[in-house]
Coordinates of C-alpha atoms in Angstrom, one line a residue:
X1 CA 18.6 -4.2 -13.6
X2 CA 18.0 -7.3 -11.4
X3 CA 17.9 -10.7 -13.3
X4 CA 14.2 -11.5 -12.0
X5 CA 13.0 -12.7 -15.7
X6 CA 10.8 -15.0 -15.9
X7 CA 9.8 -17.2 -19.5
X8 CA 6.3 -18.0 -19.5
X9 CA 5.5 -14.3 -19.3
X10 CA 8.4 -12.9 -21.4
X11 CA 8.7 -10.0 -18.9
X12 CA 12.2 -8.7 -18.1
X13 CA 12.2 -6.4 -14.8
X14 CA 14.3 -3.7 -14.7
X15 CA 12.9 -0.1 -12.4
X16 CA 13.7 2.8 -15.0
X17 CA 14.1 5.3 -12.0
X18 CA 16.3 6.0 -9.0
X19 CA 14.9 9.0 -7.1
X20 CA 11.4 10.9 -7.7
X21 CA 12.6 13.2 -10.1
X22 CA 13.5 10.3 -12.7
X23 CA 10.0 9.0 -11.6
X24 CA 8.5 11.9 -13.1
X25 CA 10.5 12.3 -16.1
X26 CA 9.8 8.5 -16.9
X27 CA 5.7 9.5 -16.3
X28 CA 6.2 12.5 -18.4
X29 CA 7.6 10.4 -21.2
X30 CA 4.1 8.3 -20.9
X31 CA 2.3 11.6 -20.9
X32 CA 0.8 10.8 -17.5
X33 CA 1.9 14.0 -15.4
X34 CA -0.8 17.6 -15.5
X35 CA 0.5 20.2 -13.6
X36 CA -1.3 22.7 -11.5
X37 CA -0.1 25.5 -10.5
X38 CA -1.3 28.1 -7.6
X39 CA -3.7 25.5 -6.0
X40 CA -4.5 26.2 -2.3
X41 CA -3.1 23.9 0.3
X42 CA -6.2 24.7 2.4
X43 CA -8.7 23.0 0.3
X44 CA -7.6 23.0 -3.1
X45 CA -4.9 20.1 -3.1
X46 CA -7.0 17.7 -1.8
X47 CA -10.7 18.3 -4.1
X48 CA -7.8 17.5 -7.4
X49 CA -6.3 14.6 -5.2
X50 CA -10.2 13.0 -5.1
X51 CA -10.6 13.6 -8.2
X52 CA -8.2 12.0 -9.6
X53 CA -7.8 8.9 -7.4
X54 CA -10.6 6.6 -8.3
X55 CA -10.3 6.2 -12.2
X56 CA -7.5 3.7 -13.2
X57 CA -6.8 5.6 -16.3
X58 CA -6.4 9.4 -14.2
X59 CA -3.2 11.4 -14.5
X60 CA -0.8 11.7 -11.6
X61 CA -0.4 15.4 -10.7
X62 CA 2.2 17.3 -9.8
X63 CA 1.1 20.6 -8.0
X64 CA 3.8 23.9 -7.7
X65 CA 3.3 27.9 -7.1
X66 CA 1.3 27.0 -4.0
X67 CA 0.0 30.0 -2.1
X68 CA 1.6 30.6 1.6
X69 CA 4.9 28.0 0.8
X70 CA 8.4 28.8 -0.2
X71 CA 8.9 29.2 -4.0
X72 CA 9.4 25.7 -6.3
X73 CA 8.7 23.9 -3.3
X74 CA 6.2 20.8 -5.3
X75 CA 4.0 17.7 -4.3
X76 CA 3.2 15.0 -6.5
X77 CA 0.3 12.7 -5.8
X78 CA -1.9 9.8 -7.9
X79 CA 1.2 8.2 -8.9
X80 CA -0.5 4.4 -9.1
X81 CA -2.6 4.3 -12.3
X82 CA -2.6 3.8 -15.9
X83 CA 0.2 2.4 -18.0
X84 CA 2.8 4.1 -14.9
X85 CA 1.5 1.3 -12.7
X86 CA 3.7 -0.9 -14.6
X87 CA 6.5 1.5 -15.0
X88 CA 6.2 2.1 -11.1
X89 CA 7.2 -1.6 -10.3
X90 CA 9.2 -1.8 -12.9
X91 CA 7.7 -4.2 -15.5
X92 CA 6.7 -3.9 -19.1
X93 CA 3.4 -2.2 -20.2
X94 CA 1.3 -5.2 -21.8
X95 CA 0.9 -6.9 -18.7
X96 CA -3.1 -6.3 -17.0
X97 CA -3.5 -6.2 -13.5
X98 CA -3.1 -10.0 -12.4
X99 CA 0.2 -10.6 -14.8
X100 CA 1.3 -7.3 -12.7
X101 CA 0.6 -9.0 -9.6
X102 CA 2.3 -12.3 -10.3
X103 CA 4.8 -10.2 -11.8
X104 CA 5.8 -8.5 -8.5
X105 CA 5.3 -11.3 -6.7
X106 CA 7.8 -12.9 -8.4
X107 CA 10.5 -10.3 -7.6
X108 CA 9.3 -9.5 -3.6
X109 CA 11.8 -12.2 -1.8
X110 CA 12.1 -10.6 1.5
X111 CA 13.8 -13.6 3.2
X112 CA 16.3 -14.2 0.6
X113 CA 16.3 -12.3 -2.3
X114 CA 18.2 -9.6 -0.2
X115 CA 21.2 -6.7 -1.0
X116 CA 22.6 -4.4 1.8
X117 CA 22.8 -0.6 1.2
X118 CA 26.1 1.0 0.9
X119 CA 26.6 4.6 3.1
X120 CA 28.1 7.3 0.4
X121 CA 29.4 10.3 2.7
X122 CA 26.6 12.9 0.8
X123 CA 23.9 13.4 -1.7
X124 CA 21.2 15.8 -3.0
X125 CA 19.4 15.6 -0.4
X126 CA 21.8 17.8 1.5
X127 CA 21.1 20.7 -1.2
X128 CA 19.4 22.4 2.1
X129 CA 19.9 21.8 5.5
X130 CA 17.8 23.9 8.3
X131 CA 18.1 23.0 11.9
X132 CA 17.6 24.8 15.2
X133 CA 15.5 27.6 15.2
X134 CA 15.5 27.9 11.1
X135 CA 13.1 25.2 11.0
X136 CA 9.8 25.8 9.4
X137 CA 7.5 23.1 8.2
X138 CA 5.4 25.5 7.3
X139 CA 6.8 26.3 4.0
X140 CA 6.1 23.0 2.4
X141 CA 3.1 23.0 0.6
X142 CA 1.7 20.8 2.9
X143 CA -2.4 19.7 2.3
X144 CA -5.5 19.2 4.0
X145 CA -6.2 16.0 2.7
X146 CA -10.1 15.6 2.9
X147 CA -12.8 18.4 4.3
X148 CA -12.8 17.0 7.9
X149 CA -9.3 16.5 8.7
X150 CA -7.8 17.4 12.0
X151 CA -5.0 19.3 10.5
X152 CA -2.4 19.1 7.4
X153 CA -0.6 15.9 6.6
X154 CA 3.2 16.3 5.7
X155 CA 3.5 12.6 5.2
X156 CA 1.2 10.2 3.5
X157 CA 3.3 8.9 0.8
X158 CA 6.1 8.9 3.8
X159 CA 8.2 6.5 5.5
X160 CA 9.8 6.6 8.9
X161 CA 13.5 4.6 9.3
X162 CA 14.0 3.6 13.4
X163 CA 16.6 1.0 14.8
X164 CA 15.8 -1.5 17.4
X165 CA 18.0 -0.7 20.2
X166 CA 18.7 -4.1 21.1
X167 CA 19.4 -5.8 17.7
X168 CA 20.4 -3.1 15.3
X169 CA 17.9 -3.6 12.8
X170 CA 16.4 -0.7 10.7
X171 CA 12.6 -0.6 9.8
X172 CA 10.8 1.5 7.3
X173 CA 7.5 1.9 8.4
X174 CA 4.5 4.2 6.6
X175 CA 3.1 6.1 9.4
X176 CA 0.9 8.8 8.4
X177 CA 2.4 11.8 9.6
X178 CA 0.2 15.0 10.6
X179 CA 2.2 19.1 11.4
X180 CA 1.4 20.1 14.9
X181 CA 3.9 23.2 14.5
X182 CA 6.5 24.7 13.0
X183 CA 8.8 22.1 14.4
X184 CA 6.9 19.5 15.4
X185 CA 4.7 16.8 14.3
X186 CA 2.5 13.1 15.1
X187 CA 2.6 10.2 13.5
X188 CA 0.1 7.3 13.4
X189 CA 1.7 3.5 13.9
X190 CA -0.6 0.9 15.2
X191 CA 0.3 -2.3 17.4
X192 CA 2.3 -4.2 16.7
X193 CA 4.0 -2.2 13.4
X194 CA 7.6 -2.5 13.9
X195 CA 7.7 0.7 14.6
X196 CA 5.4 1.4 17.5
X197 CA 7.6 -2.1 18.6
X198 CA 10.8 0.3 18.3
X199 CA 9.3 2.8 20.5
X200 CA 7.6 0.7 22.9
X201 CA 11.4 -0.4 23.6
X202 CA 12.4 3.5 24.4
X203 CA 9.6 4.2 26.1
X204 CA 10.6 1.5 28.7
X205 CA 13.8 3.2 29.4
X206 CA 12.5 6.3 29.4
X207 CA 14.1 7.7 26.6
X208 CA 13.8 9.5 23.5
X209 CA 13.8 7.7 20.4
X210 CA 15.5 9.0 17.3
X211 CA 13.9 8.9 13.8
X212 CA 14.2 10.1 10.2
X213 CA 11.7 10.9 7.9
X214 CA 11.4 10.5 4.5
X215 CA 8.8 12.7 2.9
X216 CA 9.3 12.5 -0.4
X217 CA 11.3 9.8 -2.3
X218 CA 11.6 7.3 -4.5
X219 CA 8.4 5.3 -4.9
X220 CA 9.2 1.8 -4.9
X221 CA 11.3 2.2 -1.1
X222 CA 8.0 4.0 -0.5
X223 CA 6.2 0.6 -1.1
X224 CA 8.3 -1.7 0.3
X225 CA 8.3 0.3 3.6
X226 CA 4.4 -0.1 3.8
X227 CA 4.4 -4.4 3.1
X228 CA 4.7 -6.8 5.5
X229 CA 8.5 -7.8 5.7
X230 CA 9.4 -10.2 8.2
X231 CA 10.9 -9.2 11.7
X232 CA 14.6 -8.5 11.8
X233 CA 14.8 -7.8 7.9
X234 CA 15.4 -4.5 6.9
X235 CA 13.2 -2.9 4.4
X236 CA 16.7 -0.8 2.6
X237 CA 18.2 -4.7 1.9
X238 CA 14.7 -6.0 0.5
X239 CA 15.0 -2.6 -2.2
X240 CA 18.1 -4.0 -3.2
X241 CA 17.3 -7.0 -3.6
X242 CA 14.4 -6.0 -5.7
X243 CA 16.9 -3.3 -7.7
X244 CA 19.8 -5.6 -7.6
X245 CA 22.1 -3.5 -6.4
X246 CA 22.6 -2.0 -3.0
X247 CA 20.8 1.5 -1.9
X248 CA 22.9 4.7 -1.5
X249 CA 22.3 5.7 2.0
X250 CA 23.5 8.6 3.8
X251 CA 23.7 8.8 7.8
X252 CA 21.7 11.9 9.3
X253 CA 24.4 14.4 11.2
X254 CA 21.6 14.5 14.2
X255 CA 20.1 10.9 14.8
X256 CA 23.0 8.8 12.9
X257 CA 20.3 7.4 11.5
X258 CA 20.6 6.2 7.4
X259 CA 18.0 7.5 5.0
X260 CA 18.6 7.7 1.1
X261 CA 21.4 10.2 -0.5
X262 CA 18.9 11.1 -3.6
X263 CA 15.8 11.2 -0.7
X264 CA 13.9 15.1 -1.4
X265 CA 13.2 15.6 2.3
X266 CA 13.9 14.2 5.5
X267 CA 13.1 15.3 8.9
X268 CA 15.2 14.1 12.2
X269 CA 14.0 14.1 15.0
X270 CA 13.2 13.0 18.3
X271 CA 9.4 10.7 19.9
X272 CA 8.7 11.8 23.3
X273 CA 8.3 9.0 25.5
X274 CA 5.7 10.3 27.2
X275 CA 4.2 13.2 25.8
X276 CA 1.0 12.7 23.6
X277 CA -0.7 14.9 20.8
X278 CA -3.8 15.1 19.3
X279 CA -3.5 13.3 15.6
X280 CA -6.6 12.8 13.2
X281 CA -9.2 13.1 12.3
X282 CA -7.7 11.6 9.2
X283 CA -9.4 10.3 6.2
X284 CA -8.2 6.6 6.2
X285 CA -7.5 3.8 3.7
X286 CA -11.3 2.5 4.9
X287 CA -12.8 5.3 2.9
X288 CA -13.6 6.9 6.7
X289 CA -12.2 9.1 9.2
X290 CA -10.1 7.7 12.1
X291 CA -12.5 8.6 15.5
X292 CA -12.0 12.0 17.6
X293 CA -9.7 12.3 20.6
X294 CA -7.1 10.1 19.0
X295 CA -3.9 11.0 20.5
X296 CA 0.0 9.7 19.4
X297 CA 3.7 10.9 20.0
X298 CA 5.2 14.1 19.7
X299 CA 8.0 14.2 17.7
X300 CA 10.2 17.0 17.9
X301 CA 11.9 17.8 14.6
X302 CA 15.1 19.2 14.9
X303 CA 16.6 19.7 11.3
X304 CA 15.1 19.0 7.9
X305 CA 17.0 18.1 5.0
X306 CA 15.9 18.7 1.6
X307 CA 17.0 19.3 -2.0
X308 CA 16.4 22.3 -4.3
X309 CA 13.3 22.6 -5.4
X310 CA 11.8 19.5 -3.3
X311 CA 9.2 17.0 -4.1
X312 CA 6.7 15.9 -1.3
X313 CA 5.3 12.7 -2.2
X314 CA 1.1 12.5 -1.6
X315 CA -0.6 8.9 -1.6
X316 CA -3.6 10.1 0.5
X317 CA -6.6 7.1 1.0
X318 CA -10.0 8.5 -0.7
X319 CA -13.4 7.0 -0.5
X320 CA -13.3 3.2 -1.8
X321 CA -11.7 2.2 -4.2
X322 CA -8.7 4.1 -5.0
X323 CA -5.5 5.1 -5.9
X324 CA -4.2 3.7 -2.7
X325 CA -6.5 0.0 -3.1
X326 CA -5.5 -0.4 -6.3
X327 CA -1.5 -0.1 -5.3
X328 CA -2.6 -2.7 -2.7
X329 CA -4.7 -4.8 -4.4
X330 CA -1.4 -5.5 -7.2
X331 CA 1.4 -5.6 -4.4
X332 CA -1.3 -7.8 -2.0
X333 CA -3.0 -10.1 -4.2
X334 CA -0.1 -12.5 -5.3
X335 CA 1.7 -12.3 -2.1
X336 CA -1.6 -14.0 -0.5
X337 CA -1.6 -16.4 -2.7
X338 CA 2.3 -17.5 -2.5
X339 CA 1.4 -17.4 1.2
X340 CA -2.0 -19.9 1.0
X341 CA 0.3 -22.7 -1.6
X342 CA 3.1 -22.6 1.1
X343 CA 1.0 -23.4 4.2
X344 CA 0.4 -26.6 1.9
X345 CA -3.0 -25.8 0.1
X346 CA -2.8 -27.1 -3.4
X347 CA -4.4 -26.0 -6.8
X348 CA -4.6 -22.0 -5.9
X349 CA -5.1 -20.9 -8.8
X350 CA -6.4 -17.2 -8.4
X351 CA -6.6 -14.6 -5.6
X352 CA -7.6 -11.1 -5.9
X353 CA -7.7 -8.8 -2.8
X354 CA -10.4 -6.4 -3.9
X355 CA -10.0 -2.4 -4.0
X356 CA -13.5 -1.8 -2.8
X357 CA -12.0 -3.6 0.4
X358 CA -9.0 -1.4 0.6
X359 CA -7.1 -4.5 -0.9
X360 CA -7.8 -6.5 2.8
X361 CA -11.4 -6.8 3.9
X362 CA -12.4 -8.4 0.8
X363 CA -10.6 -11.9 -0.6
X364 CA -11.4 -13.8 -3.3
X365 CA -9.5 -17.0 -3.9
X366 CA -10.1 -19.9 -6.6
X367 CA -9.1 -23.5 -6.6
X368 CA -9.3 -26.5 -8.3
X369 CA -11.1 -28.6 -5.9
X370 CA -9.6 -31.7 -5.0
X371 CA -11.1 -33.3 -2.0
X372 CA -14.2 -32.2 0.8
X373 CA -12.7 -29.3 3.0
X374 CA -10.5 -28.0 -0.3
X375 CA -12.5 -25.0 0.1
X376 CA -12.5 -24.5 3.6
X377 CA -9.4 -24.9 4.2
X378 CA -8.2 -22.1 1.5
X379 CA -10.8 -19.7 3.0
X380 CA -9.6 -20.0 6.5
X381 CA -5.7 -20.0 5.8
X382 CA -6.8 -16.8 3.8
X383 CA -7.9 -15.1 6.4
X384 CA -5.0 -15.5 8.7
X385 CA -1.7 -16.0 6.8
X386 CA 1.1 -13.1 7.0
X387 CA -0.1 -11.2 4.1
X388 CA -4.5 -11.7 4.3
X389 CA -4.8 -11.4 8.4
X390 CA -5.0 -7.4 9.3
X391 CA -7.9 -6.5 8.7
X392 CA -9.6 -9.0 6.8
X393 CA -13.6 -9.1 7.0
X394 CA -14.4 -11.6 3.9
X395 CA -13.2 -14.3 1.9
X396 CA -14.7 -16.0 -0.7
X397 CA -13.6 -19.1 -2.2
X398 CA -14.8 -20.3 -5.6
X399 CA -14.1 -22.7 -8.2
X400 CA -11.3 -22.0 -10.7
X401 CA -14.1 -21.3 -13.7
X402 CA -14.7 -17.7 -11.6
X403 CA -12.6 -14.8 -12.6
X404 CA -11.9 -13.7 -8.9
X405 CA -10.8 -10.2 -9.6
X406 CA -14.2 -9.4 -11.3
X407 CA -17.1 -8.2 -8.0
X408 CA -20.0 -9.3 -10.4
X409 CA -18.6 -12.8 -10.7
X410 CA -17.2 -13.2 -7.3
X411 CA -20.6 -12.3 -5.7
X412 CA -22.4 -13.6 -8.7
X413 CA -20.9 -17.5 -7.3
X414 CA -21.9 -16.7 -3.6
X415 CA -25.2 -16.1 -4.6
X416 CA -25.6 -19.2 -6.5
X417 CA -23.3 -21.7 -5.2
X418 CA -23.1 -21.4 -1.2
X419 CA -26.0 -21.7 1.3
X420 CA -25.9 -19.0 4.4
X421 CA -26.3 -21.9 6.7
X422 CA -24.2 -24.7 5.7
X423 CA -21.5 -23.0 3.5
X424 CA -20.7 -20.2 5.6
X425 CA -18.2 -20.3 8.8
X426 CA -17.3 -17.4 11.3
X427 CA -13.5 -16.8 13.2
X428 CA -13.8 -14.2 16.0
X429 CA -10.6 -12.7 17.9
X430 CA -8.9 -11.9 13.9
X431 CA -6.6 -8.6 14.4
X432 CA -8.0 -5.7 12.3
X433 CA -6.6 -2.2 12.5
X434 CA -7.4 1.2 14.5
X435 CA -8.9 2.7 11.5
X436 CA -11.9 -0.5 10.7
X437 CA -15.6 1.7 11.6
X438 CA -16.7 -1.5 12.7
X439 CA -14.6 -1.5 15.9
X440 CA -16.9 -0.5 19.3
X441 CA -15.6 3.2 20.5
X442 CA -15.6 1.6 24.3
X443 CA -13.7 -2.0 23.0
X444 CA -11.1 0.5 20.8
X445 CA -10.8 2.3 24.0
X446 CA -9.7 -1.1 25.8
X447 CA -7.2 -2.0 23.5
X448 CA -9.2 -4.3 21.5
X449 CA -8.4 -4.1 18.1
X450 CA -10.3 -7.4 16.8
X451 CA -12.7 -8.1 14.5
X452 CA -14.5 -11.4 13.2
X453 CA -14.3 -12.9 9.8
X454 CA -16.6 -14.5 7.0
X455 CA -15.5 -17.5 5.2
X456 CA -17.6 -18.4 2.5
X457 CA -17.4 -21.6 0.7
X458 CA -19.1 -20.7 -2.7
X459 CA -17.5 -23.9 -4.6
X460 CA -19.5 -26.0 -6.1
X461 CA -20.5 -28.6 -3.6
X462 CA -17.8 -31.4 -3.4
X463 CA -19.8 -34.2 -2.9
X464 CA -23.0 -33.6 -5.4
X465 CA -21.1 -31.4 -7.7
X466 CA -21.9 -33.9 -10.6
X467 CA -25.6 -33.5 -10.2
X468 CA -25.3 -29.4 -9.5
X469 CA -27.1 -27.4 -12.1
X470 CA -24.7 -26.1 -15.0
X471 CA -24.3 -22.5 -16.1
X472 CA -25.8 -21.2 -18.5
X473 CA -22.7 -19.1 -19.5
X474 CA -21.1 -20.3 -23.1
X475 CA -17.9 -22.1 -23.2
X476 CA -14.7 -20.5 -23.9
X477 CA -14.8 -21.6 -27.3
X478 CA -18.2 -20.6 -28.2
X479 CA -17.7 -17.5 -26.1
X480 CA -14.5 -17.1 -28.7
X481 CA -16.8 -17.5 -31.4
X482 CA -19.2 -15.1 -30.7
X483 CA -16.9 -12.7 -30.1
X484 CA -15.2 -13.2 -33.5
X485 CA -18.2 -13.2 -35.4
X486 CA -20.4 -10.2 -33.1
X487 CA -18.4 -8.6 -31.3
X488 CA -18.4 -5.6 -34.3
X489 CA -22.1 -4.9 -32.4
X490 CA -20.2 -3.6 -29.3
X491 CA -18.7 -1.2 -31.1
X492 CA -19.5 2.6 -32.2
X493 CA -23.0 2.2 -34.2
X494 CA -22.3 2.7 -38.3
X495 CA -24.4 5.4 -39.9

């Protein structure tokens, strides 16, 4: 249990898990795992996966017997909704979606809050070892994500650990990872991820660079691996801090490289530094699919480790919003904000990156507006601090009477307190991802992964905002009032 506790919201944190398998036992005990049995990898997998991902009350699903894979072989997928969110981060089940963010917030120090792993000489996840000609990817019950994939995708709720070759330092990176073969596979980093940085670095001297994967494993290493940690911080030390107490790694007998003892599988292996596969189409966190004639590295995989009866962990992207939005929009949210009060930008009192943005096209911040420019200012430091700049399209700033995490409000003050003309302001040149539709085939050809961005001011204006018509909506006392005395008339009608 680390001693992140924290009075005003009488929350203790403490992460009731240590692998995958205590994850499920832990959402079992909630009564939030169904099980399905004999579903096709083909097709089958990913119609449930859709299914389930877009309510915030749906069940995760944890799918076994599948047709064509080795026996007890299992993938698990939905694992962010419902009251497991909380249990998933570790905090306690009364708190809603914005006391969760603060929450986690609270505990995600990645440049000090930090506690090395320790390297244990073996763990479950050398149940199985195959290596040489005995591997087979094929046997894991590996999906077809959505209809118009280009193939099956082994990793999604995956990580892949690389060293720097200068410094030393190990990166977890989430890097979608799709099965050419038998024994080989692609994965998908951008530029500038760490880990296309790693590579870049052995493709200059023309060598091969080493890498594990971790294909199914504990969730919250799973997160951490996907958010933005500084350079030169390893992702293993920031877990720790968060679990206070060190990870129990295990070095791989091929690459050296570590990877957790209690991980369910792991494949080594080795990027090309020149050769280049076909990867995608692939259904991405945008709610579209990544353009044709995408290529990426091969990676040879030359032994895969994996415990009895292993878990693969799914966290495909769906149509927007989903399961994979709403993780983002919890871990995202608050860490925007802590970043827009440290660039010196006072009275922030909300921000909400929305699901139906995938958690980064779409910000909404509120402040208590202090001075003229209060507004601008928050909007534009929004849309290009560490944790609001990839891939941002919109923010909206309001004042602190709007509920930023509700659409209907947010929208609801654009509408009536900006003007397109005046209130508005455009940045061009903002770095936005591979995967934004927006992006011209011919300029993501070049290279030119930008996009421009929206600030709205939708404040109140500063400098007539005593003569600015009021809202109609009650106060929060009368609002209290009604609700005390009517709000029986929302409920089931009496006979």
């Amino acid at each position: 249990m680390s001693d992140a506790a924290d009075s005003r919201r009488n929350w203790t944190h403490h992460l009731p898990y240590e692998d995958l398998r205590e994850w499920i036992a832990e959402a079992d005990r909630l009564g939030e795992v169904r099980r399905v049995s004999g579903a096709s990898w083909q097709e089958e997998i990913g119609m449930a996966a859709e299914v389930v991902s877009h309510a915030d009350d749906s069940p995760a699903v944890l799918f076994d017997n599948v047709p064509g894979c080795a026996s007890g072989f299992r993938l698990l997928t939905n694992i962010f909704a419902a009251r497991r969110k909380n249990m998933t981060l570790g905090f306690p089940e009364g708190l809603d979606k914005v006391a969760l963010s603060n929450a986690f917030a609270d505990i995600y120090n990645p440049d000090s809050n930090l506690v090395p792993p320790v390297f244990v000489d073996t763990g479950p996840v050398f149940d199985n070892t195959d290596s040489g000609d005995a591997v087979d990817l094929m046997k894991f019950p590996t999906p077809v994500w959505h209809e118009d994939d280009g193939g099956r995708y082994i990793g999604t709720g995956s990580y892949n650990v690389t060293q720097d070759i200068d410094t030393g330092w190990y990166n977890l990176g989430c890097y979608r990872i799709m099965m050419r073969d038998a024994t080989s596979v692609t994965y998908n980093a951008a530029p500038g991820k760490h880990g296309r940085r790693h590579h870049e670095k052995y493709i200059e001297r023309g060598e091969k660079m080493p890498v594990a994967m971790v294909i199914g494993g504990d969730p919250m290493t799973f997160f951490i691996a996907g958010g933005e940690v500084p350079d030169g911080i390893s992702e293993f030390d920031v877990v720790g801090g968060i679990r206070g107490k060190p990870l129990e790694l295990v070095r791989g007998p091929v690459t050296g490289l570590p990877f957790p003892a209690n991980a369910e599988i792991v494949l080594e292996g080795f990027v090309d530094p020149e050769a280049v596969v076909p990867e995608g189409p692939f259904g991405d966190w945008t709610g579209t699919y990544t353009e044709p004639g995408r290529v990426r590295p091969l990676t040879d995989v030359v032994a895969v480790h994996y415990r009895n009866d292993p878990v693969i962990l799914g966290f495909p992207p769906q149509s927007l919003p989903d399961e994979y939005s709403r993780f983002r929009a919890v871990t995202r949210s608050a860490l925007v904000h802590k970043n827009i009060v440290a660039a010196g930008v006072p009275d922030v009192t909300a921000v909400w990156a929305h699901e139906v943005g995938g958690s980064r096209m779409l910000l909404g911040v509120a402040i208590k507006q202090r001075y003229p420019g209060h507004a601008k200012q928050a909007g534009h430091i929004a849309s290009q601090c560490q944790a609001g700049a990839y891939s941002n399209k919109w923010v909206i700033v309001v004042d602190d009477d709007v509920d930023v995490t509700s659409l209907d409000d947010l929208i609801a003050a654009a509408l009536t307190r900006s003007d397109p003309a005046s209130s508005t302001d455009f940045i061009r040149g903002g770095r936005t991802s591979p995967a934004d539709p927006r992006v011209h085939p011919d300029e993501r050809a070049k290279g030119n992964l930008t996009n421009s961005r929206m600030i709205v001011d939708a404040c109140i204006p500063f400098h007539w905002r005593d003569r600015f018509s009021k809202s109609i909506k009650p106060s929060a006392e009368v609002a209290r009032r009604a609700r005390e005395k009517f709000g029986w008339l929302l409920g089931p009608a009496e006979d």
